[in-house]
Tab-separated table of C-alpha atoms and ligand atoms in Angstrom:
chain	number	residue	atom	x	y	z
A	101	MET	CA	-7.936	31.915	-65.163
A	102	LYS	CA	-4.980	31.749	-67.525
A	103	SER	CA	-4.642	34.330	-70.266
A	104	PHE	CA	-5.213	33.182	-73.870
A	105	GLU	CA	-1.561	33.847	-74.539
A	106	GLU	CA	-0.406	31.567	-71.699
A	107	LEU	CA	-2.733	28.816	-72.836
A	108	ARG	CA	-1.527	29.025	-76.454
A	109	LYS	CA	2.124	28.786	-75.245
A	110	GLU	CA	1.337	25.778	-73.102
A	111	ILE	CA	-0.305	24.010	-76.056
A	112	GLU	CA	2.613	24.909	-78.293
A	113	ASN	CA	5.256	23.662	-75.844
A	114	PHE	CA	3.547	20.435	-74.843
A	115	GLN	CA	5.923	17.516	-75.618
A	116	ILE	CA	4.251	14.346	-76.893
A	117	GLU	CA	6.519	11.317	-77.132
A	118	ASN	CA	4.178	8.446	-76.455
A	119	ALA	CA	0.553	7.390	-76.228
A	120	ASP	CA	0.276	8.427	-72.536
A	121	ALA	CA	1.426	11.966	-73.307
A	122	LEU	CA	-1.064	12.168	-76.159
A	123	GLU	CA	-3.866	11.189	-73.787
A	124	ALA	CA	-2.667	13.731	-71.180
A	125	PHE	CA	-2.792	16.425	-73.870
A	126	ARG	CA	-6.332	15.440	-74.787
A	127	LEU	CA	-7.483	15.516	-71.148
A	128	GLN	CA	-5.819	18.847	-70.449
A	129	PHE	CA	-6.961	20.739	-73.529
A	130	LEU	CA	-9.796	18.946	-75.315
A	131	SER	CA	-11.952	16.952	-72.846
A	132	LYS	CA	-15.155	18.128	-71.173
A	133	LYS	CA	-13.129	18.972	-68.048
A	134	SER	CA	-10.354	20.751	-69.924
A	135	GLU	CA	-9.245	24.339	-69.320
A	136	ILE	CA	-10.628	25.367	-72.701
A	137	GLN	CA	-14.028	23.902	-71.848
A	138	SER	CA	-14.068	25.735	-68.515
A	139	MET	CA	-13.360	28.972	-70.436
A	140	PHE	CA	-16.507	28.327	-72.476
A	141	ASN	CA	-18.352	28.024	-69.173
A	142	GLU	CA	-16.977	31.464	-68.200
A	143	ILE	CA	-18.770	33.164	-71.093
A	144	ARG	CA	-21.827	33.893	-69.042
A	145	ASN	CA	-19.704	35.953	-66.572
A	146	ILE	CA	-18.308	38.146	-69.320
A	147	PRO	CA	-19.943	41.528	-70.033
A	148	PRO	CA	-22.269	41.109	-73.043
A	149	GLU	CA	-20.372	43.533	-75.304
A	150	GLU	CA	-17.119	41.521	-74.866
A	151	ARG	CA	-18.702	38.057	-75.241
A	152	LYS	CA	-18.433	37.795	-78.998
A	153	GLN	CA	-14.717	38.551	-79.070
A	154	PHE	CA	-14.100	36.267	-76.043
A	155	GLY	CA	-15.982	33.442	-77.769
A	156	GLN	CA	-13.954	33.902	-80.942
A	157	LEU	CA	-10.680	33.726	-79.021
A	158	ILE	CA	-11.643	30.517	-77.192
A	159	ASN	CA	-12.703	28.948	-80.503
A	160	GLU	CA	-9.347	29.869	-82.034
A	161	ILE	CA	-7.513	28.294	-79.088
A	162	LYS	CA	-9.679	25.203	-79.346
A	163	ASP	CA	-8.977	24.875	-83.082
A	164	PHE	CA	-5.277	25.303	-82.389
A	165	ALA	CA	-5.333	22.550	-79.730
A	166	ASN	CA	-7.270	20.238	-82.082
A	167	LYS	CA	-4.748	20.835	-84.850
A	168	ARG	CA	-1.820	20.062	-82.530
A	169	PHE	CA	-3.562	16.919	-81.347
A	170	ASP	CA	-4.133	15.677	-84.935
A	171	GLU	CA	-0.509	16.396	-85.863
A	172	PHE	CA	0.860	14.541	-82.842
A	173	LYS	CA	-1.468	11.636	-83.418
A	174	SER	CA	-0.519	11.139	-87.064
A	175	THR	CA	3.230	11.415	-86.326
A	176	TYR	CA	2.844	8.962	-83.479
A	177	ASP	CA	0.761	6.515	-85.591
A	178	ASN	CA	3.343	6.593	-88.382
A	179	ARG	CA	6.142	5.921	-85.925
A	180	ALA	CA	4.242	2.982	-84.396
A	181	ASN	CA	3.576	1.525	-87.840
A	182	ALA	CA	7.219	1.855	-88.798
A	183	GLN	CA	8.277	0.088	-85.601
A	184	SER	CA	5.919	-2.841	-86.118
A	185	ALA	CA	7.128	-3.194	-89.738
A	186	VAL	CA	10.727	-3.649	-88.539
A	187	ALA	CA	9.579	-6.300	-86.110
A	188	ASP	CA	7.647	-8.273	-88.752
A	189	ILE	CA	9.520	-11.593	-88.560
A	190	THR	CA	7.238	-13.257	-91.099
A	191	ARG	CA	8.625	-11.304	-94.053
A	192	PRO	CA	10.188	-13.813	-96.504
A	193	ASP	CA	13.883	-13.626	-97.317
A	194	THR	CA	14.257	-13.146	-101.053
A	195	ASN	CA	17.904	-14.171	-101.113
A	196	VAL	CA	17.764	-17.840	-100.094
A	197	SER	CA	20.249	-19.938	-102.039
A	198	LEU	CA	18.975	-23.489	-102.557
A	199	GLY	CA	21.343	-26.444	-102.668
A	200	ALA	CA	21.455	-28.990	-105.465
A	201	MET	CA	22.201	-32.677	-105.840
A	202	HIS	CA	25.829	-33.709	-106.317
A	203	PRO	CA	26.607	-34.682	-109.951
A	204	ILE	CA	27.538	-38.210	-108.860
A	205	SER	CA	24.158	-38.618	-107.146
A	206	ILE	CA	22.397	-37.185	-110.208
A	207	MET	CA	24.106	-39.746	-112.453
A	208	MET	CA	23.464	-42.677	-110.068
A	209	ASP	CA	19.782	-41.722	-109.981
A	210	GLN	CA	19.573	-41.490	-113.763
A	211	VAL	CA	21.150	-44.926	-114.263
A	212	ARG	CA	18.922	-46.425	-111.604
A	213	ARG	CA	15.736	-44.911	-113.031
A	214	ILE	CA	16.428	-46.262	-116.523
A	215	PHE	CA	16.867	-49.804	-115.215
A	216	GLU	CA	13.928	-49.521	-112.827
A	217	ASP	CA	11.749	-48.694	-115.846
A	218	ILE	CA	12.533	-52.128	-117.308
A	219	GLY	CA	11.893	-54.072	-114.125
A	220	PHE	CA	15.184	-53.974	-112.216
A	221	SER	CA	15.024	-53.258	-108.485
A	222	THR	CA	17.713	-51.532	-106.455
A	223	VAL	CA	19.887	-53.318	-103.897
A	224	THR	CA	22.594	-51.850	-101.657
A	225	GLY	CA	25.136	-53.480	-99.348
A	226	PRO	CA	28.166	-52.925	-97.096
A	227	ASP	CA	31.272	-50.916	-98.110
A	228	ILE	CA	33.332	-52.996	-95.646
A	229	GLU	CA	33.295	-56.525	-97.009
A	230	ASP	CA	34.968	-59.912	-96.645
A	231	ASP	CA	37.143	-61.862	-99.073
A	232	TRP	CA	34.360	-64.314	-99.995
A	233	HIS	CA	31.893	-61.711	-101.320
A	234	VAL	CA	34.473	-59.556	-103.139
A	235	PHE	CA	36.812	-62.239	-104.528
A	236	THR	CA	36.394	-65.933	-103.747
A	237	ALA	CA	32.714	-66.396	-104.625
A	238	LEU	CA	33.350	-64.412	-107.805
A	239	ASN	CA	35.874	-66.957	-109.029
A	240	PHE	CA	39.039	-64.905	-108.390
A	241	ALA	CA	42.080	-67.187	-108.362
A	242	GLU	CA	44.105	-67.404	-105.143
A	243	GLU	CA	47.002	-65.452	-106.679
A	244	HIS	CA	44.908	-62.823	-108.510
A	245	PRO	CA	46.646	-59.401	-108.322
A	246	ALA	CA	43.459	-57.712	-106.965
A	247	ARG	CA	44.085	-59.638	-103.759
A	248	ASP	CA	47.374	-57.800	-103.431
A	249	MET	CA	47.727	-55.039	-100.791
A	250	GLN	CA	48.864	-52.762	-103.618
A	251	ASP	CA	45.394	-52.875	-105.155
A	252	THR	CA	43.032	-53.405	-102.246
A	253	PHE	CA	42.649	-51.798	-98.796
A	254	PHE	CA	42.855	-54.616	-96.249
A	255	ILE	CA	42.411	-54.351	-92.484
A	256	GLU	CA	45.788	-55.321	-90.968
A	257	LEU	CA	44.329	-56.879	-87.829
A	258	HIS	CA	41.931	-59.055	-89.804
A	259	PRO	CA	43.140	-60.408	-93.183
A	260	ASP	CA	39.623	-61.401	-94.217
A	261	ILE	CA	38.181	-57.871	-93.970
A	262	LEU	CA	38.607	-55.343	-96.782
A	263	LEU	CA	37.005	-52.332	-98.448
A	264	ARG	CA	35.091	-53.574	-101.472
A	265	THR	CA	36.933	-52.903	-104.737
A	266	HIS	CA	33.809	-53.292	-106.862
A	267	THR	CA	30.046	-53.552	-106.450
A	268	SER	CA	30.146	-57.107	-107.866
A	269	SER	CA	30.088	-58.259	-104.215
A	270	LEU	CA	26.384	-57.374	-104.322
A	271	GLN	CA	25.796	-59.973	-107.024
A	272	VAL	CA	26.942	-62.581	-104.531
A	273	ARG	CA	24.878	-61.161	-101.665
A	274	THR	CA	21.753	-61.019	-103.842
A	275	MET	CA	22.130	-64.550	-105.229
A	276	GLU	CA	22.801	-65.929	-101.748
A	277	ALA	CA	19.605	-64.291	-100.508
A	278	GLN	CA	17.154	-65.131	-103.310
A	279	GLN	CA	16.505	-67.581	-106.118
A	280	PRO	CA	15.913	-66.541	-109.768
A	281	PRO	CA	14.350	-64.729	-111.434
A	282	ILE	CA	16.705	-61.973	-110.251
A	283	ARG	CA	16.815	-58.515	-111.789
A	284	VAL	CA	18.786	-56.048	-109.672
A	285	ILE	CA	20.763	-52.876	-109.980
A	286	CYS	CA	23.327	-52.132	-107.231
A	287	PRO	CA	24.755	-48.616	-106.870
A	288	GLY	CA	27.556	-47.999	-104.393
A	289	ARG	CA	30.921	-46.615	-103.358
A	290	VAL	CA	34.082	-48.652	-104.029
A	291	PHE	CA	37.698	-48.340	-102.909
A	292	ARG	CA	41.056	-49.070	-104.534
A	293	ASN	CA	44.576	-48.501	-103.332
A	294	GLU	CA	45.489	-46.094	-106.125
A	295	ALA	CA	47.373	-42.809	-106.333
A	296	ILE	CA	44.982	-39.899	-106.850
A	297	THR	CA	45.389	-38.286	-110.269
A	298	SER	CA	43.083	-36.465	-112.691
A	299	ARG	CA	41.961	-39.871	-114.043
A	300	ALA	CA	41.932	-42.093	-110.927
A	301	HIS	CA	40.840	-41.817	-107.300
A	302	CYS	CA	41.030	-44.188	-104.343
A	303	ILE	CA	37.258	-43.791	-103.889
A	304	PHE	CA	34.729	-43.898	-106.691
A	305	HIS	CA	31.232	-45.170	-107.468
A	306	GLN	CA	29.900	-48.048	-109.537
A	307	VAL	CA	26.543	-49.411	-110.541
A	308	GLU	CA	26.322	-53.160	-110.900
A	309	GLY	CA	23.580	-54.959	-112.802
A	310	LEU	CA	22.528	-58.616	-112.614
A	311	TYR	CA	19.846	-60.579	-114.459
A	312	ILE	CA	19.430	-64.309	-113.769
A	313	ALA	CA	16.542	-66.426	-115.066
A	314	GLU	CA	15.910	-69.391	-117.363
A	315	ASN	CA	17.242	-69.080	-120.925
A	316	VAL	CA	18.884	-65.668	-120.552
A	317	SER	CA	21.215	-65.158	-123.506
A	318	PHE	CA	24.037	-62.914	-124.645
A	319	ALA	CA	21.516	-61.289	-127.042
A	320	ASP	CA	19.337	-60.307	-124.051
A	321	MET	CA	22.358	-58.621	-122.508
A	322	LYS	CA	23.201	-56.767	-125.691
A	323	GLN	CA	19.642	-55.504	-126.141
A	324	THR	CA	19.370	-54.382	-122.503
A	325	LEU	CA	22.648	-52.471	-122.695
A	326	LEU	CA	21.665	-50.864	-126.019
A	327	TYR	CA	18.388	-49.704	-124.484
A	328	PHE	CA	20.281	-48.232	-121.516
A	329	SER	CA	22.893	-46.481	-123.689
A	330	GLN	CA	20.324	-44.857	-125.951
A	331	ARG	CA	18.265	-43.576	-123.048
A	332	MET	CA	21.356	-42.219	-121.335
A	333	PHE	CA	23.214	-40.729	-124.298
A	334	GLY	CA	20.593	-40.292	-127.046
A	335	PRO	CA	18.592	-42.392	-129.541
A	336	ASP	CA	21.300	-42.403	-132.226
A	337	VAL	CA	23.963	-43.982	-130.010
A	338	LYS	CA	25.366	-47.332	-131.171
A	339	ILE	CA	27.173	-49.892	-129.008
A	340	ARG	CA	29.963	-52.351	-129.672
A	341	LEU	CA	31.188	-55.247	-127.542
A	342	ARG	CA	34.876	-56.137	-127.448
A	343	PRO	CA	36.047	-59.505	-126.007
A	344	SER	CA	37.598	-59.131	-122.569
A	345	TYR	CA	38.242	-61.060	-119.376
A	346	PHE	CA	36.704	-60.998	-115.888
A	347	PRO	CA	36.982	-63.972	-113.505
A	348	PHE	CA	33.229	-63.949	-112.824
A	349	THR	CA	31.874	-63.859	-116.401
A	350	GLU	CA	32.318	-66.143	-119.408
A	351	PRO	CA	32.320	-64.864	-122.084
A	352	SER	CA	33.225	-61.331	-120.970
A	353	ALA	CA	33.196	-58.054	-122.877
A	354	GLU	CA	33.949	-54.357	-122.631
A	355	MET	CA	31.222	-52.195	-124.053
A	356	ASP	CA	31.849	-48.982	-126.016
A	357	ILE	CA	29.281	-46.460	-127.183
A	358	SER	CA	29.669	-44.503	-130.413
A	359	CYS	CA	31.014	-41.087	-129.461
A	360	TYR	CA	27.959	-38.926	-128.827
A	361	ILE	CA	29.988	-35.740	-129.300
A	362	CYS	CA	31.284	-36.350	-132.826
A	363	GLY	CA	28.817	-39.088	-133.784
A	364	GLY	CA	31.712	-41.441	-134.575
A	365	GLU	CA	33.709	-39.047	-136.768
A	366	GLY	CA	36.564	-38.774	-134.248
A	367	CYS	CA	37.240	-36.018	-131.673
A	368	ASN	CA	39.229	-35.337	-128.496
A	369	LEU	CA	36.716	-37.084	-126.225
A	370	CYS	CA	36.954	-40.403	-128.113
A	371	LYS	CA	40.659	-39.885	-128.863
A	372	HIS	CA	39.760	-39.951	-132.574
A	373	THR	CA	38.518	-43.552	-132.478
A	374	GLY	CA	34.794	-42.741	-132.687
A	375	TRP	CA	34.114	-44.948	-129.609
A	376	VAL	CA	34.206	-44.516	-125.807
A	377	GLU	CA	34.337	-47.375	-123.331
A	378	ILE	CA	31.653	-47.226	-120.644
A	379	LEU	CA	31.294	-50.609	-118.938
A	380	GLY	CA	32.351	-54.229	-118.448
A	381	CYS	CA	29.868	-57.083	-118.851
A	382	GLY	CA	29.420	-60.774	-119.562
A	383	MET	CA	27.458	-63.975	-118.963
A	384	VAL	CA	27.707	-64.961	-115.289
A	385	ASP	CA	30.216	-67.823	-114.940
A	386	PRO	CA	28.477	-71.087	-113.876
A	387	ASN	CA	31.016	-71.412	-111.034
A	388	VAL	CA	29.723	-68.140	-109.584
A	389	LEU	CA	26.103	-69.321	-109.787
A	390	GLU	CA	27.018	-72.556	-107.999
A	391	ASN	CA	29.081	-70.688	-105.358
A	392	CYS	CA	25.933	-68.708	-104.553
A	393	GLY	CA	23.585	-71.712	-104.429
A	394	ILE	CA	21.967	-71.331	-107.849
A	395	ASP	CA	21.548	-74.275	-110.223
A	396	SER	CA	23.736	-73.416	-113.223
A	397	LYS	CA	22.083	-76.091	-115.382
A	398	LYS	CA	18.689	-74.494	-114.988
A	399	TYR	CA	19.585	-70.825	-114.866
A	400	SER	CA	21.828	-68.444	-116.749
A	401	GLY	CA	22.249	-64.695	-116.736
A	402	PHE	CA	24.293	-61.638	-117.441
A	403	ALA	CA	26.012	-59.001	-115.336
A	404	PHE	CA	27.566	-55.631	-115.970
A	405	GLY	CA	29.369	-52.939	-114.026
A	406	LEU	CA	29.857	-49.302	-114.878
A	407	GLY	CA	31.876	-46.519	-113.275
A	408	ILE	CA	29.738	-43.536	-112.325
A	409	GLU	CA	32.564	-40.970	-112.292
A	410	ARG	CA	33.594	-42.006	-115.772
A	411	MET	CA	30.019	-41.714	-117.046
A	412	THR	CA	29.607	-38.333	-115.348
A	413	MET	CA	32.886	-37.064	-116.801
A	414	LEU	CA	31.784	-38.188	-120.265
A	415	LYS	CA	28.281	-36.770	-119.983
A	416	TYR	CA	29.300	-33.392	-118.515
A	417	LYS	CA	32.624	-33.202	-120.329
A	418	THR	CA	34.887	-32.703	-117.316
A	419	ASN	CA	38.463	-33.952	-117.389
A	420	ASP	CA	39.496	-34.207	-113.718
A	421	ILE	CA	37.950	-36.811	-111.392
A	422	ARG	CA	39.191	-34.913	-108.309
A	423	LEU	CA	36.589	-32.181	-108.939
A	424	TYR	CA	33.893	-34.618	-107.808
A	425	PHE	CA	35.471	-35.035	-104.373
A	426	GLU	CA	36.706	-31.535	-103.538
A	427	ASN	CA	33.198	-30.133	-102.995
A	428	ASP	CA	34.082	-26.729	-104.390
A	429	VAL	CA	30.733	-24.934	-104.605
A	430	ARG	CA	31.830	-23.089	-107.766
A	431	PHE	CA	32.050	-26.475	-109.510
A	432	LEU	CA	28.963	-28.076	-107.928
A	433	GLU	CA	26.739	-25.040	-108.565
A	434	GLN	CA	26.946	-25.731	-112.291
A	435	PHE	CA	24.841	-28.879	-111.864
A	436	LYS	CA	21.838	-27.073	-110.358
A	437	SER	CA	19.776	-27.261	-113.522
A	438	ALA	CA	20.630	-30.956	-114.034
A	439	THR	CA	18.961	-31.802	-110.695
A	440	LYS	CA	15.429	-31.336	-112.100
B	1477	DAH	N1	33.584	-55.487	-111.338
B	1477	DAH	C1	34.219	-54.995	-112.560
B	1477	DAH	C2	35.208	-53.885	-112.219
B	1477	DAH	O1	35.157	-53.373	-111.161
B	1477	DAH	C3	33.173	-54.457	-113.497
B	1477	DAH	C4	32.329	-55.540	-114.052
B	1477	DAH	C5	32.705	-56.214	-115.206
B	1477	DAH	C6	31.173	-55.936	-113.397
B	1477	DAH	C7	31.958	-57.199	-115.729
B	1477	DAH	C8	30.405	-56.964	-113.928
B	1477	DAH	C9	30.816	-57.586	-115.095
B	1477	DAH	O2	29.291	-57.369	-113.361
B	1477	DAH	O3	30.040	-58.606	-115.612
B	1477	DAH	O4	36.023	-53.567	-113.038
């Protein structure tokens, strides 16, 4: 039989690094078949006068072994818990940066929603167009400067194919496809052969509007555009129409809104005139209706086209169109709150 001293040393020096070692410790020192238990069985062979002291010593050793076991077990349990915490792949990342809509998309959506509320539906069409839909059907004269290579991107191998210079091509496509009443809004990307500066870009976005039915008047157009302007820029905004010229409308006008920054007093944004131009519009020329298969004696209507970049620059007070195409996150991040 081992001496008490030997047994105590063994318990003290036992290394426990894993669950198996812990179990080995338990079997060796604390189970029914352990050395300590067999010492208890020895008691009856000890002379009666020494039994009490012997019993005390075994109990001390047993308490010591129990204490060691509890210590090892709690250290081991803590370590196991710590390890499983590291491996917890379901823990959410608190630092996720969410994206936001591009300011141009935000503005296109806003314009579209306002017109959808008064019964317009949205139509889209091809960026790569033909001469008929962009120019000829819209009453552009043969020698119109827009047909010049300096203004329009043509495809060299095919003189009839070009990148659309305005969304007015969608008026033609819509009227060719359906009879009045027509109430559509057409957002899209357009292309012009222009040098890129802070005010102009070779790519930009427009929203086109078209309303054709019986007895549509210039007053209907004016009221519709006033409604749009006040929802977009605020209830106090006024509009004014200045005579202008477009081949596809007669009469034609440019529309200004009263400057929503200074309220018409004059400031940098409106160049001290009190007004800012936001769109072109007019009554659809009867030639255009006929070109698209619509009876111009029965139907009339109005159309308008607005530049999204210009509207966005006015609304968010930015002065360089290139910012909208560079995709610099420091610029785009500022529109996060406008997305909602
Ligand atoms: N298409 C014209 C442009 O790009 C804008 C425009 C003016 C559209 C008058 C229209 C309109 O529908 O009636 O400058």
